[in-house]
PDB file of C-alpha atoms and ligand atoms in Angstrom:
ATOM      1  CA  MET G 257       0.000   0.000   0.000  1.00  0.00           C
ATOM      2  CA  ARG G 258       1.285   3.478  -0.858  1.00  0.00           C
ATOM      3  CA  THR G 259       0.874   6.320   1.614  1.00  0.00           C
ATOM      4  CA  THR G 260      -1.409   9.277   0.857  1.00  0.00           C
ATOM      5  CA  GLY G 261       1.652  11.468   0.256  1.00  0.00           C
ATOM      6  CA  GLU G 262       3.121   9.002  -2.239  1.00  0.00           C
ATOM      7  CA  GLN G 263      -0.230   8.714  -4.040  1.00  0.00           C
ATOM      8  CA  LEU G 264      -0.508  12.532  -4.251  1.00  0.00           C
ATOM      9  CA  ILE G 265       2.984  12.871  -5.707  1.00  0.00           C
ATOM     10  CA  GLU G 266       2.267  10.065  -8.189  1.00  0.00           C
ATOM     11  CA  SER G 267      -0.982  11.752  -9.278  1.00  0.00           C
ATOM     12  CA  LEU G 268       0.731  15.122  -9.789  1.00  0.00           C
ATOM     13  CA  LEU G 269       3.555  13.541 -11.792  1.00  0.00           C
ATOM     14  CA  ALA G 270       1.021  11.603 -13.880  1.00  0.00           C
ATOM     15  CA  VAL G 271      -0.713  14.857 -14.852  1.00  0.00           C
ATOM     16  CA  LEU G 272       2.532  16.673 -15.662  1.00  0.00           C
ATOM     17  CA  PHE G 273       4.261  13.731 -17.334  1.00  0.00           C
ATOM     18  CA  PRO G 274       1.765  11.072 -18.456  1.00  0.00           C
ATOM     19  CA  PRO G 275       3.634   7.799 -17.937  1.00  0.00           C
ATOM     20  CA  GLU G 276       4.546   5.702 -20.938  1.00  0.00           C
ATOM     21  CA  CYS G 277       4.443   1.925 -20.751  1.00  0.00           C
ATOM     22  CA  PRO G 278       8.118   0.877 -20.582  1.00  0.00           C
ATOM     23  CA  CYS G 279       7.369  -2.145 -22.767  1.00  0.00           C
ATOM     24  CA  CYS G 280       5.502  -0.601 -25.715  1.00  0.00           C
ATOM     25  CA  GLY G 281       5.520   3.198 -25.258  1.00  0.00           C
ATOM     26  CA  THR G 282       1.725   3.551 -24.988  1.00  0.00           C
ATOM     27  CA  ILE G 283       0.602   6.419 -22.740  1.00  0.00           C
ATOM     28  CA  MET G 284      -0.902   4.760 -19.671  1.00  0.00           C
ATOM     29  CA  THR G 285      -4.053   5.924 -17.961  1.00  0.00           C
ATOM     30  CA  ARG G 286      -4.229   6.734 -14.258  1.00  0.00           C
ATOM     31  CA  GLY G 287      -4.036   3.606 -12.147  1.00  0.00           C
ATOM     32  CA  GLU G 288      -2.255   1.612 -14.854  1.00  0.00           C
ATOM     33  CA  GLY G 289       1.351   0.728 -14.314  1.00  0.00           C
ATOM     34  CA  PRO G 290       4.065  -0.309 -14.157  1.00  0.00           C
ATOM     35  CA  MET G 291       2.998  -1.509 -17.637  1.00  0.00           C
ATOM     36  CA  CYS G 292      -0.102  -1.039 -19.815  1.00  0.00           C
ATOM     37  CA  LEU G 293      -2.994  -3.489 -19.660  1.00  0.00           C
ATOM     38  CA  LEU G 294      -2.060  -5.117 -22.969  1.00  0.00           C
ATOM     39  CA  CYS G 295       1.538  -5.737 -21.891  1.00  0.00           C
ATOM     40  CA  ARG G 296       0.362  -7.065 -18.550  1.00  0.00           C
ATOM     41  CA  ALA G 297      -1.982  -9.461 -20.350  1.00  0.00           C
ATOM     42  CA  THR G 298       0.955 -10.853 -22.312  1.00  0.00           C
ATOM     43  CA  LEU G 299       3.492 -10.872 -19.429  1.00  0.00           C
ATOM     44  CA  PRO G 300       5.114 -14.358 -19.465  1.00  0.00           C
ATOM     45  CA  GLU G 301       4.327 -15.094 -15.821  1.00  0.00           C
ATOM     46  CA  THR G 302       5.777 -18.221 -14.259  1.00  0.00           C
ATOM     47  CA  THR G 303       3.637 -20.516 -12.121  1.00  0.00           C
ATOM     48  CA  HIS G 304       6.336 -20.706  -9.454  1.00  0.00           C
ATOM     49  CA  HIS G 305       4.018 -19.396  -6.743  1.00  0.00           C
ATOM     50  CA  LEU G 306       1.910 -22.537  -7.184  1.00  0.00           C
ATOM     51  CA  SER G 307       4.872 -24.919  -6.831  1.00  0.00           C
ATOM     52  CA  PRO G 308       7.528 -22.990  -4.889  1.00  0.00           C
ATOM     53  CA  THR G 309       9.444 -26.112  -3.846  1.00  0.00           C
ATOM     54  CA  ALA G 310       9.683 -27.642  -7.326  1.00  0.00           C
ATOM     55  CA  ASN G 311      10.293 -25.327 -10.283  1.00  0.00           C
ATOM     56  CA  ASP G 312      13.023 -24.290 -12.707  1.00  0.00           C
ATOM     57  CA  LEU G 313      14.212 -21.455 -10.441  1.00  0.00           C
ATOM     58  CA  ILE G 314      14.777 -23.684  -7.432  1.00  0.00           C
ATOM     59  CA  ASP G 315      16.618 -26.092  -9.754  1.00  0.00           C
ATOM     60  CA  LYS G 316      19.137 -23.292 -10.421  1.00  0.00           C
ATOM     61  CA  LEU G 317      19.658 -22.803  -6.691  1.00  0.00           C
ATOM     62  CA  GLN G 318      20.530 -26.408  -5.857  1.00  0.00           C
ATOM     63  CA  GLY G 319      23.710 -26.864  -3.837  1.00  0.00           C
ATOM     64  CA  ARG G 320      25.088 -27.460  -0.378  1.00  0.00           C
ATOM     65  CA  VAL G 321      22.838 -24.722   0.976  1.00  0.00           C
ATOM     66  CA  PHE G 322      19.182 -25.736   1.012  1.00  0.00           C
ATOM     67  CA  ILE G 323      16.763 -23.170  -0.401  1.00  0.00           C
ATOM     68  CA  GLU G 324      13.237 -24.051   0.733  1.00  0.00           C
ATOM     69  CA  ARG G 325      11.065 -22.091  -1.720  1.00  0.00           C
ATOM     70  CA  ALA G 326      11.774 -19.960  -4.763  1.00  0.00           C
ATOM     71  CA  ALA G 327       9.642 -17.973  -7.153  1.00  0.00           C
ATOM     72  CA  ALA G 328      10.125 -15.496 -10.004  1.00  0.00           C
ATOM     73  CA  TYR G 329       7.293 -13.281 -11.263  1.00  0.00           C
ATOM     74  CA  PHE G 330       7.999 -13.707 -14.965  1.00  0.00           C
ATOM     75  CA  THR G 331      10.357 -15.381 -17.407  1.00  0.00           C
ATOM     76  CA  TYR G 332      12.984 -13.033 -18.836  1.00  0.00           C
ATOM     77  CA  ARG G 333      13.945 -13.027 -22.486  1.00  0.00           C
ATOM     78  CA  ARG G 334      16.368 -10.397 -23.721  1.00  0.00           C
ATOM     79  CA  ASP G 335      14.495  -9.868 -27.002  1.00  0.00           C
ATOM     80  CA  SER G 336      11.057  -9.600 -25.342  1.00  0.00           C
ATOM     81  CA  LYS G 337       9.348  -6.216 -24.905  1.00  0.00           C
ATOM     82  CA  HIS G 338       8.954  -7.074 -21.212  1.00  0.00           C
ATOM     83  CA  SER G 339      12.733  -6.984 -20.732  1.00  0.00           C
ATOM     84  CA  ALA G 340      12.310  -3.178 -20.758  1.00  0.00           C
ATOM     85  CA  LEU G 341      10.745  -3.427 -17.290  1.00  0.00           C
ATOM     86  CA  ILE G 342      14.052  -4.689 -15.905  1.00  0.00           C
ATOM     87  CA  HIS G 343      16.140  -2.363 -18.055  1.00  0.00           C
ATOM     88  CA  ASP G 344      14.229   0.813 -17.148  1.00  0.00           C
ATOM     89  CA  MET G 345      14.117  -0.123 -13.476  1.00  0.00           C
ATOM     90  CA  LYS G 346      17.826  -0.794 -13.365  1.00  0.00           C
ATOM     91  CA  TYR G 347      19.485   1.656 -15.722  1.00  0.00           C
ATOM     92  CA  HIS G 348      16.998   4.429 -16.475  1.00  0.00           C
ATOM     93  CA  GLY G 349      16.250   5.681 -12.976  1.00  0.00           C
ATOM     94  CA  ARG G 350      12.828   4.067 -12.583  1.00  0.00           C
ATOM     95  CA  PRO G 351      13.146   1.949  -9.422  1.00  0.00           C
ATOM     96  CA  VAL G 352       9.436   2.492  -8.764  1.00  0.00           C
ATOM     97  CA  ILE G 353       8.824  -0.208 -11.413  1.00  0.00           C
ATOM     98  CA  GLY G 354      10.457  -2.660  -8.993  1.00  0.00           C
ATOM     99  CA  ARG G 355       8.231  -1.547  -6.166  1.00  0.00           C
ATOM    100  CA  ARG G 356       5.047  -1.896  -8.217  1.00  0.00           C
ATOM    101  CA  LEU G 357       6.096  -5.336  -9.484  1.00  0.00           C
ATOM    102  CA  GLY G 358       6.806  -6.288  -5.868  1.00  0.00           C
ATOM    103  CA  GLU G 359       3.289  -5.256  -4.852  1.00  0.00           C
ATOM    104  CA  GLU G 360       1.718  -7.211  -7.747  1.00  0.00           C
ATOM    105  CA  PHE G 361       3.798 -10.333  -7.213  1.00  0.00           C
ATOM    106  CA  GLY G 362       3.446 -10.042  -3.438  1.00  0.00           C
ATOM    107  CA  ARG G 363      -0.333 -10.326  -3.747  1.00  0.00           C
ATOM    108  CA  LYS G 364      -0.037 -13.509  -5.826  1.00  0.00           C
ATOM    109  CA  LEU G 365       2.562 -15.048  -3.521  1.00  0.00           C
ATOM    110  CA  ALA G 366       0.592 -14.178  -0.393  1.00  0.00           C
ATOM    111  CA  ALA G 367      -2.600 -15.699  -1.815  1.00  0.00           C
ATOM    112  CA  ALA G 368      -0.690 -18.934  -2.502  1.00  0.00           C
ATOM    113  CA  GLY G 369       0.707 -19.075   1.054  1.00  0.00           C
ATOM    114  CA  PHE G 370       4.295 -18.525  -0.107  1.00  0.00           C
ATOM    115  CA  PHE G 371       5.128 -16.261   2.856  1.00  0.00           C
ATOM    116  CA  ASN G 372       3.851 -18.661   5.531  1.00  0.00           C
ATOM    117  CA  GLY G 373       6.521 -18.924   8.220  1.00  0.00           C
ATOM    118  CA  ILE G 374       8.804 -16.325   6.600  1.00  0.00           C
ATOM    119  CA  ASP G 375       9.878 -13.652   9.101  1.00  0.00           C
ATOM    120  CA  ALA G 376      11.729 -11.056   7.018  1.00  0.00           C
ATOM    121  CA  ILE G 377      12.798 -10.005   3.525  1.00  0.00           C
ATOM    122  CA  THR G 378      16.381  -9.121   2.636  1.00  0.00           C
ATOM    123  CA  PRO G 379      17.536  -7.633  -0.688  1.00  0.00           C
ATOM    124  CA  VAL G 380      20.670  -8.710  -2.536  1.00  0.00           C
ATOM    125  CA  PRO G 381      22.963  -5.717  -1.919  1.00  0.00           C
ATOM    126  CA  LEU G 382      24.938  -3.698  -4.435  1.00  0.00           C
ATOM    127  CA  ASN G 383      28.521  -2.913  -3.596  1.00  0.00           C
ATOM    128  CA  PHE G 384      29.224   0.614  -2.353  1.00  0.00           C
ATOM    129  CA  TRP G 385      30.458   2.087  -5.654  1.00  0.00           C
ATOM    130  CA  ARG G 386      27.701   0.569  -7.785  1.00  0.00           C
ATOM    131  CA  HIS G 387      25.112   1.834  -5.315  1.00  0.00           C
ATOM    132  CA  CYS G 388      26.647   5.341  -5.465  1.00  0.00           C
ATOM    133  CA  ARG G 389      26.660   5.335  -9.291  1.00  0.00           C
ATOM    134  CA  ARG G 390      23.063   4.137  -9.615  1.00  0.00           C
ATOM    135  CA  GLY G 391      21.710   5.982  -6.591  1.00  0.00           C
ATOM    136  CA  TYR G 392      19.462   3.130  -5.514  1.00  0.00           C
ATOM    137  CA  ASN G 393      19.314  -0.639  -5.163  1.00  0.00           C
ATOM    138  CA  GLN G 394      16.523  -1.961  -7.391  1.00  0.00           C
ATOM    139  CA  ALA G 395      16.312  -5.199  -5.363  1.00  0.00           C
ATOM    140  CA  ALA G 396      15.525  -3.127  -2.266  1.00  0.00           C
ATOM    141  CA  TRP G 397      12.647  -1.415  -4.108  1.00  0.00           C
ATOM    142  CA  PHE G 398      11.261  -4.819  -5.099  1.00  0.00           C
ATOM    143  CA  ALA G 399      11.638  -5.914  -1.449  1.00  0.00           C
ATOM    144  CA  ARG G 400       9.657  -2.873  -0.300  1.00  0.00           C
ATOM    145  CA  GLY G 401       6.843  -3.752  -2.713  1.00  0.00           C
ATOM    146  CA  LEU G 402       6.676  -7.289  -1.299  1.00  0.00           C
ATOM    147  CA  ALA G 403       6.798  -5.862   2.224  1.00  0.00           C
ATOM    148  CA  ALA G 404       3.937  -3.458   1.508  1.00  0.00           C
ATOM    149  CA  GLU G 405       1.683  -6.410   0.677  1.00  0.00           C
ATOM    150  CA  THR G 406       2.774  -8.666   3.527  1.00  0.00           C
ATOM    151  CA  GLY G 407       3.720  -6.395   6.411  1.00  0.00           C
ATOM    152  CA  LEU G 408       7.039  -8.263   6.673  1.00  0.00           C
ATOM    153  CA  PRO G 409      10.090  -6.177   7.609  1.00  0.00           C
ATOM    154  CA  VAL G 410      12.848  -5.484   5.071  1.00  0.00           C
ATOM    155  CA  VAL G 411      16.197  -6.064   6.758  1.00  0.00           C
ATOM    156  CA  ASP G 412      19.679  -5.430   5.352  1.00  0.00           C
ATOM    157  CA  THR G 413      21.635  -8.552   6.265  1.00  0.00           C
ATOM    158  CA  LEU G 414      24.327  -8.668   3.579  1.00  0.00           C
ATOM    159  CA  ARG G 415      27.247  -6.637   2.310  1.00  0.00           C
ATOM    160  CA  ALA G 416      28.670  -6.864  -1.201  1.00  0.00           C
ATOM    161  CA  GLY G 417      32.348  -6.505  -2.008  1.00  0.00           C
ATOM    162  CA  HIS G 418      33.792  -5.620  -5.368  1.00  0.00           C
ATOM    163  CA  HIS G 419      33.428  -8.045  -8.235  1.00  0.00           C
ATOM    164  CA  THR G 420      33.907  -7.862 -11.972  1.00  0.00           C
ATOM    165  CA  SER G 421      31.312  -8.655 -14.621  1.00  0.00           C
ATOM    166  CA  GLN G 422      30.496 -12.345 -14.921  1.00  0.00           C
ATOM    167  CA  THR G 423      28.501 -12.351 -18.112  1.00  0.00           C
ATOM    168  CA  ARG G 424      31.038 -14.561 -19.918  1.00  0.00           C
ATOM    169  CA  LEU G 425      31.380 -17.125 -17.139  1.00  0.00           C
ATOM    170  CA  THR G 426      29.605 -20.463 -16.878  1.00  0.00           C
ATOM    171  CA  ALA G 427      27.227 -21.121 -13.979  1.00  0.00           C
ATOM    172  CA  ASP G 428      29.901 -23.005 -11.990  1.00  0.00           C
ATOM    173  CA  GLU G 429      32.502 -20.299 -12.654  1.00  0.00           C
ATOM    174  CA  ARG G 430      30.045 -17.642 -11.513  1.00  0.00           C
ATOM    175  CA  ARG G 431      29.390 -19.465  -8.263  1.00  0.00           C
ATOM    176  CA  ARG G 432      33.121 -19.725  -7.582  1.00  0.00           C
ATOM    177  CA  ALA G 433      33.696 -16.065  -8.510  1.00  0.00           C
ATOM    178  CA  LEU G 434      30.927 -14.885  -6.177  1.00  0.00           C
ATOM    179  CA  SER G 435      31.612 -17.147  -3.224  1.00  0.00           C
ATOM    180  CA  ASP G 436      33.634 -14.473  -1.369  1.00  0.00           C
ATOM    181  CA  VAL G 437      31.769 -11.386  -2.605  1.00  0.00           C
ATOM    182  CA  TYR G 438      28.865 -11.403  -0.141  1.00  0.00           C
ATOM    183  CA  THR G 439      29.228 -11.389   3.630  1.00  0.00           C
ATOM    184  CA  ALA G 440      26.594 -11.435   6.346  1.00  0.00           C
ATOM    185  CA  ILE G 441      26.292  -8.365   8.574  1.00  0.00           C
ATOM    186  CA  ALA G 442      27.003  -9.514  12.137  1.00  0.00           C
ATOM    187  CA  GLY G 443      23.836  -9.940  14.173  1.00  0.00           C
ATOM    188  CA  ALA G 444      21.537  -8.746  11.375  1.00  0.00           C
ATOM    189  CA  THR G 445      19.532 -11.983  11.268  1.00  0.00           C
ATOM    190  CA  SER G 446      19.107 -12.349  15.023  1.00  0.00           C
ATOM    191  CA  GLY G 447      15.515 -13.175  15.883  1.00  0.00           C
ATOM    192  CA  ILE G 448      14.794 -14.259  12.284  1.00  0.00           C
ATOM    193  CA  GLY G 449      14.004 -17.933  11.721  1.00  0.00           C
ATOM    194  CA  HIS G 450      13.228 -17.958   7.995  1.00  0.00           C
ATOM    195  CA  ILE G 451      14.410 -15.238   5.614  1.00  0.00           C
ATOM    196  CA  LEU G 452      13.466 -14.433   2.012  1.00  0.00           C
ATOM    197  CA  ILE G 453      16.369 -13.208  -0.160  1.00  0.00           C
ATOM    198  CA  VAL G 454      15.185 -11.123  -3.116  1.00  0.00           C
ATOM    199  CA  ASP G 455      16.808  -9.914  -6.324  1.00  0.00           C
ATOM    200  CA  ASP G 456      15.694  -8.294  -9.577  1.00  0.00           C
ATOM    201  CA  ILE G 457      16.777 -10.862 -12.156  1.00  0.00           C
ATOM    202  CA  CYS G 458      18.124 -14.374 -11.819  1.00  0.00           C
ATOM    203  CA  THR G 459      20.143 -15.813 -14.710  1.00  0.00           C
ATOM    204  CA  THR G 460      22.318 -18.676 -13.424  1.00  0.00           C
ATOM    205  CA  GLY G 461      21.230 -18.298  -9.788  1.00  0.00           C
ATOM    206  CA  ALA G 462      24.830 -17.705  -8.673  1.00  0.00           C
ATOM    207  CA  THR G 463      24.092 -14.379  -6.942  1.00  0.00           C
ATOM    208  CA  LEU G 464      21.135 -15.624  -4.901  1.00  0.00           C
ATOM    209  CA  TYR G 465      23.086 -18.773  -4.039  1.00  0.00           C
ATOM    210  CA  ALA G 466      26.150 -16.798  -2.909  1.00  0.00           C
ATOM    211  CA  CYS G 467      23.933 -14.669  -0.646  1.00  0.00           C
ATOM    212  CA  ALA G 468      22.293 -17.766   0.808  1.00  0.00           C
ATOM    213  CA  GLU G 469      25.725 -19.294   1.411  1.00  0.00           C
ATOM    214  CA  ALA G 470      26.945 -16.170   3.222  1.00  0.00           C
ATOM    215  CA  LEU G 471      23.874 -16.039   5.492  1.00  0.00           C
ATOM    216  CA  LYS G 472      24.086 -19.749   6.219  1.00  0.00           C
ATOM    217  CA  ALA G 473      27.793 -19.471   7.105  1.00  0.00           C
ATOM    218  CA  ALA G 474      26.901 -16.858   9.715  1.00  0.00           C
ATOM    219  CA  ARG G 475      23.713 -18.548  10.929  1.00  0.00           C
ATOM    220  CA  PRO G 476      23.697 -22.311  10.178  1.00  0.00           C
ATOM    221  CA  ASP G 477      20.177 -22.684  11.629  1.00  0.00           C
ATOM    222  CA  LEU G 478      18.646 -19.990   9.387  1.00  0.00           C
ATOM    223  CA  ARG G 479      15.976 -21.171   6.924  1.00  0.00           C
ATOM    224  CA  ILE G 480      16.213 -19.538   3.495  1.00  0.00           C
ATOM    225  CA  SER G 481      13.873 -18.927   0.562  1.00  0.00           C
ATOM    226  CA  ALA G 482      14.308 -16.754  -2.523  1.00  0.00           C
ATOM    227  CA  ALA G 483      12.239 -14.582  -4.875  1.00  0.00           C
ATOM    228  CA  CYS G 484      13.062 -12.447  -7.880  1.00  0.00           C
ATOM    229  CA  ILE G 485      11.230 -10.349 -10.434  1.00  0.00           C
ATOM    230  CA  ALA G 486      12.391 -12.278 -13.464  1.00  0.00           C
ATOM    231  CA  SER G 487      14.279 -15.458 -14.196  1.00  0.00           C
ATOM    232  CA  THR G 488      15.819 -16.575 -17.456  1.00  0.00           C
ATOM    233  CA  SER G 489      14.531 -19.871 -18.779  1.00  0.00           C
ATOM    234  CA  LEU G 490      16.852 -22.881 -18.613  1.00  0.00           C
ATOM    235  CA  ILE G 491      15.428 -24.125 -21.917  1.00  0.00           C
TER     236      ILE G 491
HETATM  237 ZN1  LIG F 699       2.583  -1.691 -23.025  1.00  0.00          ZN
END
């Protein structure tokens, strides 16, 4: 739920700058967003929320650390018009897209019982310099959207060190490259029994896995689940 102040600011901005659908460029009417009705109707949603313990996202996260449930809102394809949602959110200063997608997906997940027993949400962090350059962490905006629908707290539990681009690495190489990048913040998970790690996009699953590994190293008894906005298909 947005506050009255946020709704007022959104309404004023919508009058001054009618929002365009990031996917197709259509001018959206009030209340539409983060995409137009047509693009929403064709969004390639996954059905992960209906089978959160057995799906192609949780397959990517298999390893020594056990991830209990995992769900992505939609399947990402680079050449799809819906990829613009991720691109605009991440690189064009529109983190509010992440928040709105979090609210939408949060409603679906909550209705399916996905959050049962989960105590808190934690976003995958950006390292200090990347955060400074971008000005925001899009995963944190997605987390706030999920939190708005569930009332769960958003807690920063991880720190990210420097790492280079991994786009050319295989899934195993990515996991190895990321294994020392994320560290748990001391004491940040105290009082939390089951935590949900969230990210914007999941390709090989190496980032979410590295975060889970770091939290588990600090708190071996912590239960872990994962959610993201989009996941690339393994097929
Ligand atoms: Zn559209």
